[in-house]
């Protein structure tokens, strides 16, 4: 089984998203999967021009020559594709959205009605990879992911596939405290859950309700996270204003 992560953080290899992805992939590898983590910020991906030339002039191929030629091939060669990103202003970061827009050649221009009476584009290929979402947000709570959850459910339907797991982590900035003597064991416990999720995805094509429920629990009480988070923002602002 091939599990490919497309990481869409503007911070590349420095962000909190990478911490989550690495632990998830450890579990997938333990279950025997071949894995790859592609950092989109390191790739040359130009904006879609919206002229539909990938449907009309060069069917199935984008006329823009950049790293998306290779990334689309890797996307289609995967059994499971993981979209990993931090939430920016209630949605995916721009680098992730540009990547998704450029997947358009993988579909056909024709319209069709699905089994639910909704409409989408027809598929160009017989089979598409299954989807997983991994995301974190700086704010505490699960409501931060309402928009992206709906978006990827619809995106999976658009690509004639399944969204088999959603892993959302509020309090994302807590990962910056990995070396803190009090936070280290709490973060370590959460990392073990991520590894379990990666293993379950490979073995069962899903993540158990128990694992999801445990992963969604606050790592620290939200009231404390907000208190120390606001104090950190005040400290940083004071440093910049010196």
JSON list of C-alpha atoms in Angstrom, two decimals:
[
{"chain": "A", "resi": 1, "resn": "UNK", "atom": "CA", "xyz": [0.00, 0.00, 0.00]},
{"chain": "A", "resi": 2, "resn": "UNK", "atom": "CA", "xyz": [1.26, 3.48, -0.88]},
{"chain": "A", "resi": 3, "resn": "UNK", "atom": "CA", "xyz": [0.36, 6.35, 1.46]},
{"chain": "A", "resi": 4, "resn": "UNK", "atom": "CA", "xyz": [1.31, 9.80, 0.17]},
{"chain": "A", "resi": 5, "resn": "UNK", "atom": "CA", "xyz": [1.03, 12.95, 2.25]},
{"chain": "A", "resi": 6, "resn": "UNK", "atom": "CA", "xyz": [0.75, 16.33, 0.57]},
{"chain": "A", "resi": 7, "resn": "UNK", "atom": "CA", "xyz": [1.73, 18.80, 3.27]},
{"chain": "A", "resi": 8, "resn": "UNK", "atom": "CA", "xyz": [0.34, 22.28, 2.71]},
{"chain": "A", "resi": 9, "resn": "UNK", "atom": "CA", "xyz": [1.87, 24.40, 5.44]},
{"chain": "A", "resi": 10, "resn": "UNK", "atom": "CA", "xyz": [3.57, 27.63, 4.42]},
{"chain": "A", "resi": 11, "resn": "UNK", "atom": "CA", "xyz": [6.13, 26.86, 7.13]},
{"chain": "A", "resi": 12, "resn": "UNK", "atom": "CA", "xyz": [7.29, 23.79, 5.24]},
{"chain": "A", "resi": 13, "resn": "UNK", "atom": "CA", "xyz": [9.36, 21.58, 7.52]},
{"chain": "A", "resi": 14, "resn": "UNK", "atom": "CA", "xyz": [9.14, 23.95, 10.48]},
{"chain": "A", "resi": 15, "resn": "UNK", "atom": "CA", "xyz": [5.42, 23.87, 11.27]},
{"chain": "A", "resi": 16, "resn": "UNK", "atom": "CA", "xyz": [3.25, 21.94, 13.69]},
{"chain": "A", "resi": 17, "resn": "UNK", "atom": "CA", "xyz": [1.66, 20.02, 10.81]},
{"chain": "A", "resi": 18, "resn": "UNK", "atom": "CA", "xyz": [4.91, 18.16, 10.18]},
{"chain": "A", "resi": 19, "resn": "UNK", "atom": "CA", "xyz": [4.96, 16.84, 13.74]},
{"chain": "A", "resi": 20, "resn": "UNK", "atom": "CA", "xyz": [1.53, 15.29, 13.26]},
{"chain": "A", "resi": 21, "resn": "UNK", "atom": "CA", "xyz": [2.38, 13.87, 9.84]},
{"chain": "A", "resi": 22, "resn": "UNK", "atom": "CA", "xyz": [5.62, 12.26, 10.99]},
{"chain": "A", "resi": 23, "resn": "UNK", "atom": "CA", "xyz": [3.91, 10.40, 13.82]},
{"chain": "A", "resi": 24, "resn": "UNK", "atom": "CA", "xyz": [1.02, 9.30, 11.60]},
{"chain": "A", "resi": 25, "resn": "UNK", "atom": "CA", "xyz": [3.45, 7.96, 8.98]},
{"chain": "A", "resi": 26, "resn": "UNK", "atom": "CA", "xyz": [5.41, 6.04, 11.61]},
{"chain": "A", "resi": 27, "resn": "UNK", "atom": "CA", "xyz": [2.25, 4.09, 12.36]},
{"chain": "A", "resi": 28, "resn": "UNK", "atom": "CA", "xyz": [1.53, 3.54, 8.66]},
{"chain": "A", "resi": 29, "resn": "UNK", "atom": "CA", "xyz": [5.06, 2.24, 8.13]},
{"chain": "A", "resi": 30, "resn": "UNK", "atom": "CA", "xyz": [4.75, -0.09, 11.12]},
{"chain": "A", "resi": 31, "resn": "UNK", "atom": "CA", "xyz": [1.71, -1.58, 9.37]},
{"chain": "A", "resi": 32, "resn": "UNK", "atom": "CA", "xyz": [3.78, -2.19, 6.23]},
{"chain": "A", "resi": 33, "resn": "UNK", "atom": "CA", "xyz": [2.87, 0.78, 4.05]},
{"chain": "A", "resi": 34, "resn": "UNK", "atom": "CA", "xyz": [5.23, 2.59, 1.71]},
{"chain": "A", "resi": 35, "resn": "UNK", "atom": "CA", "xyz": [5.02, 6.27, 2.66]},
{"chain": "A", "resi": 36, "resn": "UNK", "atom": "CA", "xyz": [6.03, 9.64, 1.30]},
{"chain": "A", "resi": 37, "resn": "UNK", "atom": "CA", "xyz": [5.61, 13.17, 2.65]},
{"chain": "A", "resi": 38, "resn": "UNK", "atom": "CA", "xyz": [5.66, 15.84, -0.06]},
{"chain": "A", "resi": 39, "resn": "UNK", "atom": "CA", "xyz": [6.18, 19.41, 1.16]},
{"chain": "A", "resi": 40, "resn": "UNK", "atom": "CA", "xyz": [4.18, 21.55, -1.27]},
{"chain": "A", "resi": 41, "resn": "UNK", "atom": "CA", "xyz": [5.91, 24.77, -0.20]},
{"chain": "A", "resi": 42, "resn": "UNK", "atom": "CA", "xyz": [9.14, 23.38, -1.66]},
{"chain": "A", "resi": 43, "resn": "UNK", "atom": "CA", "xyz": [7.53, 22.76, -5.06]},
{"chain": "A", "resi": 44, "resn": "UNK", "atom": "CA", "xyz": [6.97, 25.05, -8.00]},
{"chain": "A", "resi": 45, "resn": "UNK", "atom": "CA", "xyz": [3.19, 25.16, -8.43]},
{"chain": "A", "resi": 46, "resn": "UNK", "atom": "CA", "xyz": [1.69, 27.97, -10.50]},
{"chain": "A", "resi": 47, "resn": "UNK", "atom": "CA", "xyz": [-1.90, 29.12, -10.25]},
{"chain": "A", "resi": 48, "resn": "UNK", "atom": "CA", "xyz": [-4.57, 27.50, -12.41]},
{"chain": "A", "resi": 49, "resn": "UNK", "atom": "CA", "xyz": [-5.54, 29.90, -15.25]},
{"chain": "A", "resi": 50, "resn": "UNK", "atom": "CA", "xyz": [-9.11, 28.62, -15.36]},
{"chain": "A", "resi": 51, "resn": "UNK", "atom": "CA", "xyz": [-9.16, 28.35, -19.17]},
{"chain": "A", "resi": 52, "resn": "UNK", "atom": "CA", "xyz": [-9.97, 24.61, -19.16]},
{"chain": "A", "resi": 53, "resn": "UNK", "atom": "CA", "xyz": [-7.25, 23.88, -21.70]},
{"chain": "A", "resi": 54, "resn": "UNK", "atom": "CA", "xyz": [-6.54, 20.67, -19.75]},
{"chain": "A", "resi": 55, "resn": "UNK", "atom": "CA", "xyz": [-9.98, 19.51, -20.92]},
{"chain": "A", "resi": 56, "resn": "UNK", "atom": "CA", "xyz": [-10.02, 21.02, -24.42]},
{"chain": "A", "resi": 57, "resn": "UNK", "atom": "CA", "xyz": [-6.54, 21.54, -25.86]},
{"chain": "A", "resi": 58, "resn": "UNK", "atom": "CA", "xyz": [-4.50, 18.84, -24.07]},
{"chain": "A", "resi": 59, "resn": "UNK", "atom": "CA", "xyz": [-7.09, 16.45, -22.55]},
{"chain": "A", "resi": 60, "resn": "UNK", "atom": "CA", "xyz": [-5.92, 15.13, -19.20]},
{"chain": "A", "resi": 61, "resn": "UNK", "atom": "CA", "xyz": [-2.76, 17.23, -19.22]},
{"chain": "A", "resi": 62, "resn": "UNK", "atom": "CA", "xyz": [-2.21, 20.74, -17.87]},
{"chain": "A", "resi": 63, "resn": "UNK", "atom": "CA", "xyz": [-0.55, 23.14, -20.31]},
{"chain": "A", "resi": 64, "resn": "UNK", "atom": "CA", "xyz": [1.44, 24.65, -17.43]},
{"chain": "A", "resi": 65, "resn": "UNK", "atom": "CA", "xyz": [4.81, 22.95, -17.09]},
{"chain": "A", "resi": 66, "resn": "UNK", "atom": "CA", "xyz": [5.86, 22.83, -13.46]},
{"chain": "A", "resi": 67, "resn": "UNK", "atom": "CA", "xyz": [6.12, 20.37, -10.56]},
{"chain": "A", "resi": 68, "resn": "UNK", "atom": "CA", "xyz": [2.43, 19.50, -10.79]},
{"chain": "A", "resi": 69, "resn": "UNK", "atom": "CA", "xyz": [3.17, 17.11, -13.65]},
{"chain": "A", "resi": 70, "resn": "UNK", "atom": "CA", "xyz": [5.04, 14.90, -11.20]},
{"chain": "A", "resi": 71, "resn": "UNK", "atom": "CA", "xyz": [2.71, 15.59, -8.26]},
{"chain": "A", "resi": 72, "resn": "UNK", "atom": "CA", "xyz": [-0.41, 14.53, -10.18]},
{"chain": "A", "resi": 73, "resn": "UNK", "atom": "CA", "xyz": [1.33, 11.29, -11.12]},
{"chain": "A", "resi": 74, "resn": "UNK", "atom": "CA", "xyz": [2.26, 10.65, -7.47]},
{"chain": "A", "resi": 75, "resn": "UNK", "atom": "CA", "xyz": [-1.29, 11.47, -6.43]},
{"chain": "A", "resi": 76, "resn": "UNK", "atom": "CA", "xyz": [-2.73, 8.87, -8.80]},
{"chain": "A", "resi": 77, "resn": "UNK", "atom": "CA", "xyz": [-0.07, 6.26, -7.90]},
{"chain": "A", "resi": 78, "resn": "UNK", "atom": "CA", "xyz": [-1.19, 6.34, -4.26]},
{"chain": "A", "resi": 79, "resn": "UNK", "atom": "CA", "xyz": [-3.69, 4.10, -2.53]},
{"chain": "A", "resi": 80, "resn": "UNK", "atom": "CA", "xyz": [-4.29, 6.71, 0.16]},
{"chain": "A", "resi": 81, "resn": "UNK", "atom": "CA", "xyz": [-3.66, 10.46, -0.16]},
{"chain": "A", "resi": 82, "resn": "UNK", "atom": "CA", "xyz": [-3.34, 12.52, 3.01]},
{"chain": "A", "resi": 83, "resn": "UNK", "atom": "CA", "xyz": [-4.03, 16.26, 2.84]},
{"chain": "A", "resi": 84, "resn": "UNK", "atom": "CA", "xyz": [-2.11, 17.81, 5.75]},
{"chain": "A", "resi": 85, "resn": "UNK", "atom": "CA", "xyz": [-2.23, 21.50, 6.64]},
{"chain": "A", "resi": 86, "resn": "UNK", "atom": "CA", "xyz": [-2.85, 24.08, 9.36]},
{"chain": "A", "resi": 87, "resn": "UNK", "atom": "CA", "xyz": [-6.13, 25.99, 9.30]},
{"chain": "A", "resi": 88, "resn": "UNK", "atom": "CA", "xyz": [-5.64, 29.55, 7.99]},
{"chain": "A", "resi": 89, "resn": "UNK", "atom": "CA", "xyz": [-8.63, 31.87, 8.38]},
{"chain": "A", "resi": 90, "resn": "UNK", "atom": "CA", "xyz": [-11.05, 28.93, 8.71]},
{"chain": "A", "resi": 91, "resn": "UNK", "atom": "CA", "xyz": [-9.86, 27.13, 5.57]},
{"chain": "A", "resi": 92, "resn": "UNK", "atom": "CA", "xyz": [-6.89, 25.54, 3.80]},
{"chain": "A", "resi": 93, "resn": "UNK", "atom": "CA", "xyz": [-3.72, 27.61, 3.22]},
{"chain": "A", "resi": 94, "resn": "UNK", "atom": "CA", "xyz": [-3.27, 29.03, -0.28]},
{"chain": "A", "resi": 95, "resn": "UNK", "atom": "CA", "xyz": [-0.48, 26.59, -1.21]},
{"chain": "A", "resi": 96, "resn": "UNK", "atom": "CA", "xyz": [-2.85, 23.68, -0.59]},
{"chain": "A", "resi": 97, "resn": "UNK", "atom": "CA", "xyz": [-5.72, 25.29, -2.51]},
{"chain": "A", "resi": 98, "resn": "UNK", "atom": "CA", "xyz": [-3.49, 25.94, -5.54]},
{"chain": "A", "resi": 99, "resn": "UNK", "atom": "CA", "xyz": [-2.37, 22.29, -5.47]},
{"chain": "A", "resi": 100, "resn": "UNK", "atom": "CA", "xyz": [-5.98, 21.07, -5.34]},
{"chain": "A", "resi": 101, "resn": "UNK", "atom": "CA", "xyz": [-7.05, 23.40, -8.16]},
{"chain": "A", "resi": 102, "resn": "UNK", "atom": "CA", "xyz": [-4.31, 21.97, -10.36]},
{"chain": "A", "resi": 103, "resn": "UNK", "atom": "CA", "xyz": [-5.71, 18.43, -9.95]},
{"chain": "A", "resi": 104, "resn": "UNK", "atom": "CA", "xyz": [-8.53, 19.36, -12.34]},
{"chain": "A", "resi": 105, "resn": "UNK", "atom": "CA", "xyz": [-7.08, 17.45, -15.35]},
{"chain": "A", "resi": 106, "resn": "UNK", "atom": "CA", "xyz": [-7.67, 14.20, -13.46]},
{"chain": "A", "resi": 107, "resn": "UNK", "atom": "CA", "xyz": [-11.41, 14.59, -14.10]},
{"chain": "A", "resi": 108, "resn": "UNK", "atom": "CA", "xyz": [-13.47, 14.87, -17.28]},
{"chain": "A", "resi": 109, "resn": "UNK", "atom": "CA", "xyz": [-15.41, 18.02, -18.22]},
{"chain": "A", "resi": 110, "resn": "UNK", "atom": "CA", "xyz": [-18.71, 16.17, -18.61]},
{"chain": "A", "resi": 111, "resn": "UNK", "atom": "CA", "xyz": [-21.41, 16.54, -15.97]},
{"chain": "A", "resi": 112, "resn": "UNK", "atom": "CA", "xyz": [-23.14, 13.65, -14.23]},
{"chain": "A", "resi": 113, "resn": "UNK", "atom": "CA", "xyz": [-25.64, 13.05, -11.47]},
{"chain": "A", "resi": 114, "resn": "UNK", "atom": "CA", "xyz": [-24.37, 10.96, -8.56]},
{"chain": "A", "resi": 115, "resn": "UNK", "atom": "CA", "xyz": [-26.28, 8.40, -6.51]},
{"chain": "A", "resi": 116, "resn": "UNK", "atom": "CA", "xyz": [-27.50, 11.14, -4.14]},
{"chain": "A", "resi": 117, "resn": "UNK", "atom": "CA", "xyz": [-28.97, 13.24, -6.92]},
{"chain": "A", "resi": 118, "resn": "UNK", "atom": "CA", "xyz": [-26.13, 15.76, -6.77]},
{"chain": "A", "resi": 119, "resn": "UNK", "atom": "CA", "xyz": [-23.92, 16.80, -9.67]},
{"chain": "A", "resi": 120, "resn": "UNK", "atom": "CA", "xyz": [-20.22, 16.54, -10.36]},
{"chain": "A", "resi": 121, "resn": "UNK", "atom": "CA", "xyz": [-17.72, 16.00, -13.19]},
{"chain": "A", "resi": 122, "resn": "UNK", "atom": "CA", "xyz": [-17.25, 12.51, -14.61]},
{"chain": "A", "resi": 123, "resn": "UNK", "atom": "CA", "xyz": [-14.12, 10.56, -13.77]},
{"chain": "A", "resi": 124, "resn": "UNK", "atom": "CA", "xyz": [-11.24, 10.20, -16.19]},
{"chain": "A", "resi": 125, "resn": "UNK", "atom": "CA", "xyz": [-9.78, 7.19, -14.40]},
{"chain": "A", "resi": 126, "resn": "UNK", "atom": "CA", "xyz": [-11.42, 4.07, -13.08]},
{"chain": "A", "resi": 127, "resn": "UNK", "atom": "CA", "xyz": [-9.98, 4.42, -9.58]},
{"chain": "A", "resi": 128, "resn": "UNK", "atom": "CA", "xyz": [-8.81, 7.32, -7.42]},
{"chain": "A", "resi": 129, "resn": "UNK", "atom": "CA", "xyz": [-6.94, 7.22, -4.09]},
{"chain": "A", "resi": 130, "resn": "UNK", "atom": "CA", "xyz": [-8.88, 7.37, -0.84]},
{"chain": "A", "resi": 131, "resn": "UNK", "atom": "CA", "xyz": [-8.56, 10.57, 1.19]},
{"chain": "A", "resi": 132, "resn": "UNK", "atom": "CA", "xyz": [-7.41, 11.34, 4.74]},
{"chain": "A", "resi": 133, "resn": "UNK", "atom": "CA", "xyz": [-7.22, 14.82, 6.28]},
{"chain": "A", "resi": 134, "resn": "UNK", "atom": "CA", "xyz": [-4.75, 15.85, 9.00]},
{"chain": "A", "resi": 135, "resn": "UNK", "atom": "CA", "xyz": [-5.01, 19.40, 10.28]},
{"chain": "A", "resi": 136, "resn": "UNK", "atom": "CA", "xyz": [-4.27, 21.57, 13.28]},
{"chain": "A", "resi": 137, "resn": "UNK", "atom": "CA", "xyz": [-5.44, 25.01, 14.39]},
{"chain": "A", "resi": 138, "resn": "UNK", "atom": "CA", "xyz": [-3.94, 27.49, 16.80]},
{"chain": "A", "resi": 139, "resn": "UNK", "atom": "CA", "xyz": [-7.25, 27.96, 18.59]},
{"chain": "A", "resi": 140, "resn": "UNK", "atom": "CA", "xyz": [-8.60, 25.28, 20.94]},
{"chain": "A", "resi": 141, "resn": "UNK", "atom": "CA", "xyz": [-11.67, 23.22, 20.10]},
{"chain": "A", "resi": 142, "resn": "UNK", "atom": "CA", "xyz": [-12.97, 21.19, 17.16]},
{"chain": "A", "resi": 143, "resn": "UNK", "atom": "CA", "xyz": [-15.28, 23.85, 15.70]},
{"chain": "A", "resi": 144, "resn": "UNK", "atom": "CA", "xyz": [-12.26, 25.37, 13.92]},
{"chain": "A", "resi": 145, "resn": "UNK", "atom": "CA", "xyz": [-12.47, 22.52, 11.39]},
{"chain": "A", "resi": 146, "resn": "UNK", "atom": "CA", "xyz": [-16.11, 22.79, 10.34]},
{"chain": "A", "resi": 147, "resn": "UNK", "atom": "CA", "xyz": [-15.29, 24.43, 7.00]},
{"chain": "A", "resi": 148, "resn": "UNK", "atom": "CA", "xyz": [-12.43, 22.11, 6.00]},
{"chain": "A", "resi": 149, "resn": "UNK", "atom": "CA", "xyz": [-14.41, 19.05, 7.05]},
{"chain": "A", "resi": 150, "resn": "UNK", "atom": "CA", "xyz": [-17.26, 19.95, 4.70]},
{"chain": "A", "resi": 151, "resn": "UNK", "atom": "CA", "xyz": [-14.80, 20.93, 1.97]},
{"chain": "A", "resi": 152, "resn": "UNK", "atom": "CA", "xyz": [-12.97, 17.58, 1.95]},
{"chain": "A", "resi": 153, "resn": "UNK", "atom": "CA", "xyz": [-16.18, 15.59, 2.15]},
{"chain": "A", "resi": 154, "resn": "UNK", "atom": "CA", "xyz": [-17.29, 17.33, -1.03]},
{"chain": "A", "resi": 155, "resn": "UNK", "atom": "CA", "xyz": [-13.84, 17.01, -2.60]},
{"chain": "A", "resi": 156, "resn": "UNK", "atom": "CA", "xyz": [-13.89, 13.25, -2.03]},
{"chain": "A", "resi": 157, "resn": "UNK", "atom": "CA", "xyz": [-17.28, 13.10, -3.74]},
{"chain": "A", "resi": 158, "resn": "UNK", "atom": "CA", "xyz": [-15.92, 15.20, -6.62]},
{"chain": "A", "resi": 159, "resn": "UNK", "atom": "CA", "xyz": [-13.06, 12.72, -7.07]},
{"chain": "A", "resi": 160, "resn": "UNK", "atom": "CA", "xyz": [-15.32, 9.66, -6.94]},
{"chain": "A", "resi": 161, "resn": "UNK", "atom": "CA", "xyz": [-13.63, 8.40, -3.79]},
{"chain": "A", "resi": 162, "resn": "UNK", "atom": "CA", "xyz": [-14.00, 8.21, 0.00]},
{"chain": "A", "resi": 163, "resn": "UNK", "atom": "CA", "xyz": [-12.85, 10.42, 2.85]},
{"chain": "A", "resi": 164, "resn": "UNK", "atom": "CA", "xyz": [-11.87, 7.62, 5.21]},
{"chain": "A", "resi": 165, "resn": "UNK", "atom": "CA", "xyz": [-10.50, 9.63, 8.15]},
{"chain": "A", "resi": 166, "resn": "UNK", "atom": "CA", "xyz": [-10.35, 13.17, 9.51]},
{"chain": "A", "resi": 167, "resn": "UNK", "atom": "CA", "xyz": [-7.76, 13.97, 12.18]},
{"chain": "A", "resi": 168, "resn": "UNK", "atom": "CA", "xyz": [-8.12, 17.45, 13.66]},
{"chain": "A", "resi": 169, "resn": "UNK", "atom": "CA", "xyz": [-6.03, 18.95, 16.44]},
{"chain": "A", "resi": 170, "resn": "UNK", "atom": "CA", "xyz": [-7.04, 22.16, 18.20]},
{"chain": "A", "resi": 171, "resn": "UNK", "atom": "CA", "xyz": [-4.40, 23.74, 20.45]},
{"chain": "A", "resi": 172, "resn": "UNK", "atom": "CA", "xyz": [-1.88, 23.23, 17.63]},
{"chain": "A", "resi": 173, "resn": "UNK", "atom": "CA", "xyz": [0.64, 25.64, 19.09]},
{"chain": "A", "resi": 174, "resn": "UNK", "atom": "CA", "xyz": [1.11, 23.29, 22.02]},
{"chain": "A", "resi": 175, "resn": "UNK", "atom": "CA", "xyz": [3.56, 21.30, 19.88]},
{"chain": "A", "resi": 176, "resn": "UNK", "atom": "CA", "xyz": [6.03, 24.15, 20.33]},
{"chain": "A", "resi": 177, "resn": "UNK", "atom": "CA", "xyz": [6.30, 23.07, 23.95]},
{"chain": "A", "resi": 178, "resn": "UNK", "atom": "CA", "xyz": [7.65, 19.60, 23.23]},
{"chain": "A", "resi": 179, "resn": "UNK", "atom": "CA", "xyz": [10.69, 20.19, 25.43]},
{"chain": "A", "resi": 180, "resn": "UNK", "atom": "CA", "xyz": [8.66, 21.58, 28.33]},
{"chain": "A", "resi": 181, "resn": "UNK", "atom": "CA", "xyz": [8.95, 19.15, 31.23]},
{"chain": "A", "resi": 182, "resn": "UNK", "atom": "CA", "xyz": [5.21, 19.34, 31.97]},
{"chain": "A", "resi": 183, "resn": "UNK", "atom": "CA", "xyz": [3.96, 19.21, 28.36]},
{"chain": "A", "resi": 184, "resn": "UNK", "atom": "CA", "xyz": [6.34, 16.56, 27.05]},
{"chain": "A", "resi": 185, "resn": "UNK", "atom": "CA", "xyz": [4.45, 13.52, 28.45]},
{"chain": "A", "resi": 186, "resn": "UNK", "atom": "CA", "xyz": [1.08, 14.95, 27.35]},
{"chain": "A", "resi": 187, "resn": "UNK", "atom": "CA", "xyz": [2.32, 15.54, 23.81]},
{"chain": "A", "resi": 188, "resn": "UNK", "atom": "CA", "xyz": [3.98, 12.13, 23.84]},
{"chain": "A", "resi": 189, "resn": "UNK", "atom": "CA", "xyz": [0.64, 10.49, 24.66]},
{"chain": "A", "resi": 190, "resn": "UNK", "atom": "CA", "xyz": [-0.99, 12.29, 21.73]},
{"chain": "A", "resi": 191, "resn": "UNK", "atom": "CA", "xyz": [1.82, 11.23, 19.38]},
{"chain": "A", "resi": 192, "resn": "UNK", "atom": "CA", "xyz": [1.13, 7.60, 20.27]},
{"chain": "A", "resi": 193, "resn": "UNK", "atom": "CA", "xyz": [-2.48, 8.11, 19.23]},
{"chain": "A", "resi": 194, "resn": "UNK", "atom": "CA", "xyz": [-1.33, 9.52, 15.89]},
{"chain": "A", "resi": 195, "resn": "UNK", "atom": "CA", "xyz": [0.83, 6.45, 15.32]},
{"chain": "A", "resi": 196, "resn": "UNK", "atom": "CA", "xyz": [-2.15, 4.24, 16.16]},
{"chain": "A", "resi": 197, "resn": "UNK", "atom": "CA", "xyz": [-4.24, 6.16, 13.64]},
{"chain": "A", "resi": 198, "resn": "UNK", "atom": "CA", "xyz": [-1.63, 5.66, 10.92]},
{"chain": "A", "resi": 199, "resn": "UNK", "atom": "CA", "xyz": [-1.49, 1.95, 11.64]},
{"chain": "A", "resi": 200, "resn": "UNK", "atom": "CA", "xyz": [-5.28, 1.61, 11.65]},
{"chain": "A", "resi": 201, "resn": "UNK", "atom": "CA", "xyz": [-5.61, 3.41, 8.31]},
{"chain": "A", "resi": 202, "resn": "UNK", "atom": "CA", "xyz": [-3.34, 0.87, 6.63]},
{"chain": "A", "resi": 203, "resn": "UNK", "atom": "CA", "xyz": [-4.82, -2.17, 8.34]},
{"chain": "A", "resi": 204, "resn": "UNK", "atom": "CA", "xyz": [-8.53, -1.30, 8.24]},
{"chain": "A", "resi": 205, "resn": "UNK", "atom": "CA", "xyz": [-8.89, 1.69, 5.86]},
{"chain": "A", "resi": 206, "resn": "UNK", "atom": "CA", "xyz": [-10.38, 3.69, 8.73]},
{"chain": "A", "resi": 207, "resn": "UNK", "atom": "CA", "xyz": [-9.59, 5.06, 12.18]},
{"chain": "A", "resi": 208, "resn": "UNK", "atom": "CA", "xyz": [-11.64, 3.67, 15.06]},
{"chain": "A", "resi": 209, "resn": "UNK", "atom": "CA", "xyz": [-14.14, 5.88, 16.86]},
{"chain": "A", "resi": 210, "resn": "UNK", "atom": "CA", "xyz": [-12.22, 5.36, 20.09]},
{"chain": "A", "resi": 211, "resn": "UNK", "atom": "CA", "xyz": [-8.94, 6.56, 18.60]},
{"chain": "A", "resi": 212, "resn": "UNK", "atom": "CA", "xyz": [-10.63, 9.60, 17.05]},
{"chain": "A", "resi": 213, "resn": "UNK", "atom": "CA", "xyz": [-12.40, 10.40, 20.31]},
{"chain": "A", "resi": 214, "resn": "UNK", "atom": "CA", "xyz": [-9.15, 10.15, 22.27]},
{"chain": "A", "resi": 215, "resn": "UNK", "atom": "CA", "xyz": [-7.30, 12.32, 19.74]},
{"chain": "A", "resi": 216, "resn": "UNK", "atom": "CA", "xyz": [-9.94, 15.05, 19.95]},
{"chain": "A", "resi": 217, "resn": "UNK", "atom": "CA", "xyz": [-9.64, 15.45, 23.71]},
{"chain": "A", "resi": 218, "resn": "UNK", "atom": "CA", "xyz": [-7.87, 18.66, 24.78]},
{"chain": "A", "resi": 219, "resn": "UNK", "atom": "CA", "xyz": [-4.20, 18.09, 25.52]},
{"chain": "A", "resi": 220, "resn": "UNK", "atom": "CA", "xyz": [-4.45, 20.77, 28.21]},
{"chain": "A", "resi": 221, "resn": "UNK", "atom": "CA", "xyz": [-7.60, 22.51, 29.51]},
{"chain": "A", "resi": 222, "resn": "UNK", "atom": "CA", "xyz": [-8.63, 25.23, 27.02]},
{"chain": "A", "resi": 223, "resn": "UNK", "atom": "CA", "xyz": [-8.73, 27.88, 29.76]},
{"chain": "A", "resi": 224, "resn": "UNK", "atom": "CA", "xyz": [-5.03, 27.28, 30.49]},
{"chain": "A", "resi": 225, "resn": "UNK", "atom": "CA", "xyz": [-4.11, 27.10, 26.81]},
{"chain": "A", "resi": 226, "resn": "UNK", "atom": "CA", "xyz": [-5.79, 30.46, 26.18]},
{"chain": "A", "resi": 227, "resn": "UNK", "atom": "CA", "xyz": [-4.20, 32.03, 29.26]},
{"chain": "A", "resi": 228, "resn": "UNK", "atom": "CA", "xyz": [-0.64, 31.01, 28.41]},
{"chain": "A", "resi": 229, "resn": "UNK", "atom": "CA", "xyz": [-1.20, 31.60, 24.70]},
{"chain": "A", "resi": 230, "resn": "UNK", "atom": "CA", "xyz": [-2.28, 35.19, 25.26]},
{"chain": "A", "resi": 231, "resn": "UNK", "atom": "CA", "xyz": [0.64, 35.78, 27.60]},
{"chain": "A", "resi": 232, "resn": "UNK", "atom": "CA", "xyz": [3.00, 34.49, 24.90]},
{"chain": "A", "resi": 233, "resn": "UNK", "atom": "CA", "xyz": [1.47, 36.84, 22.31]},
{"chain": "A", "resi": 234, "resn": "UNK", "atom": "CA", "xyz": [1.95, 39.76, 24.71]},
{"chain": "A", "resi": 235, "resn": "UNK", "atom": "CA", "xyz": [5.58, 38.76, 25.25]},
{"chain": "A", "resi": 236, "resn": "UNK", "atom": "CA", "xyz": [6.24, 38.53, 21.52]},
{"chain": "A", "resi": 237, "resn": "UNK", "atom": "CA", "xyz": [4.57, 41.88, 20.84]},
{"chain": "A", "resi": 238, "resn": "UNK", "atom": "CA", "xyz": [6.71, 43.52, 23.50]},
{"chain": "A", "resi": 239, "resn": "UNK", "atom": "CA", "xyz": [9.87, 42.10, 21.90]},
{"chain": "A", "resi": 240, "resn": "UNK", "atom": "CA", "xyz": [8.90, 43.41, 18.45]},
{"chain": "A", "resi": 241, "resn": "UNK", "atom": "CA", "xyz": [8.10, 46.84, 19.83]},
{"chain": "A", "resi": 242, "resn": "UNK", "atom": "CA", "xyz": [11.46, 47.33, 21.53]}
]
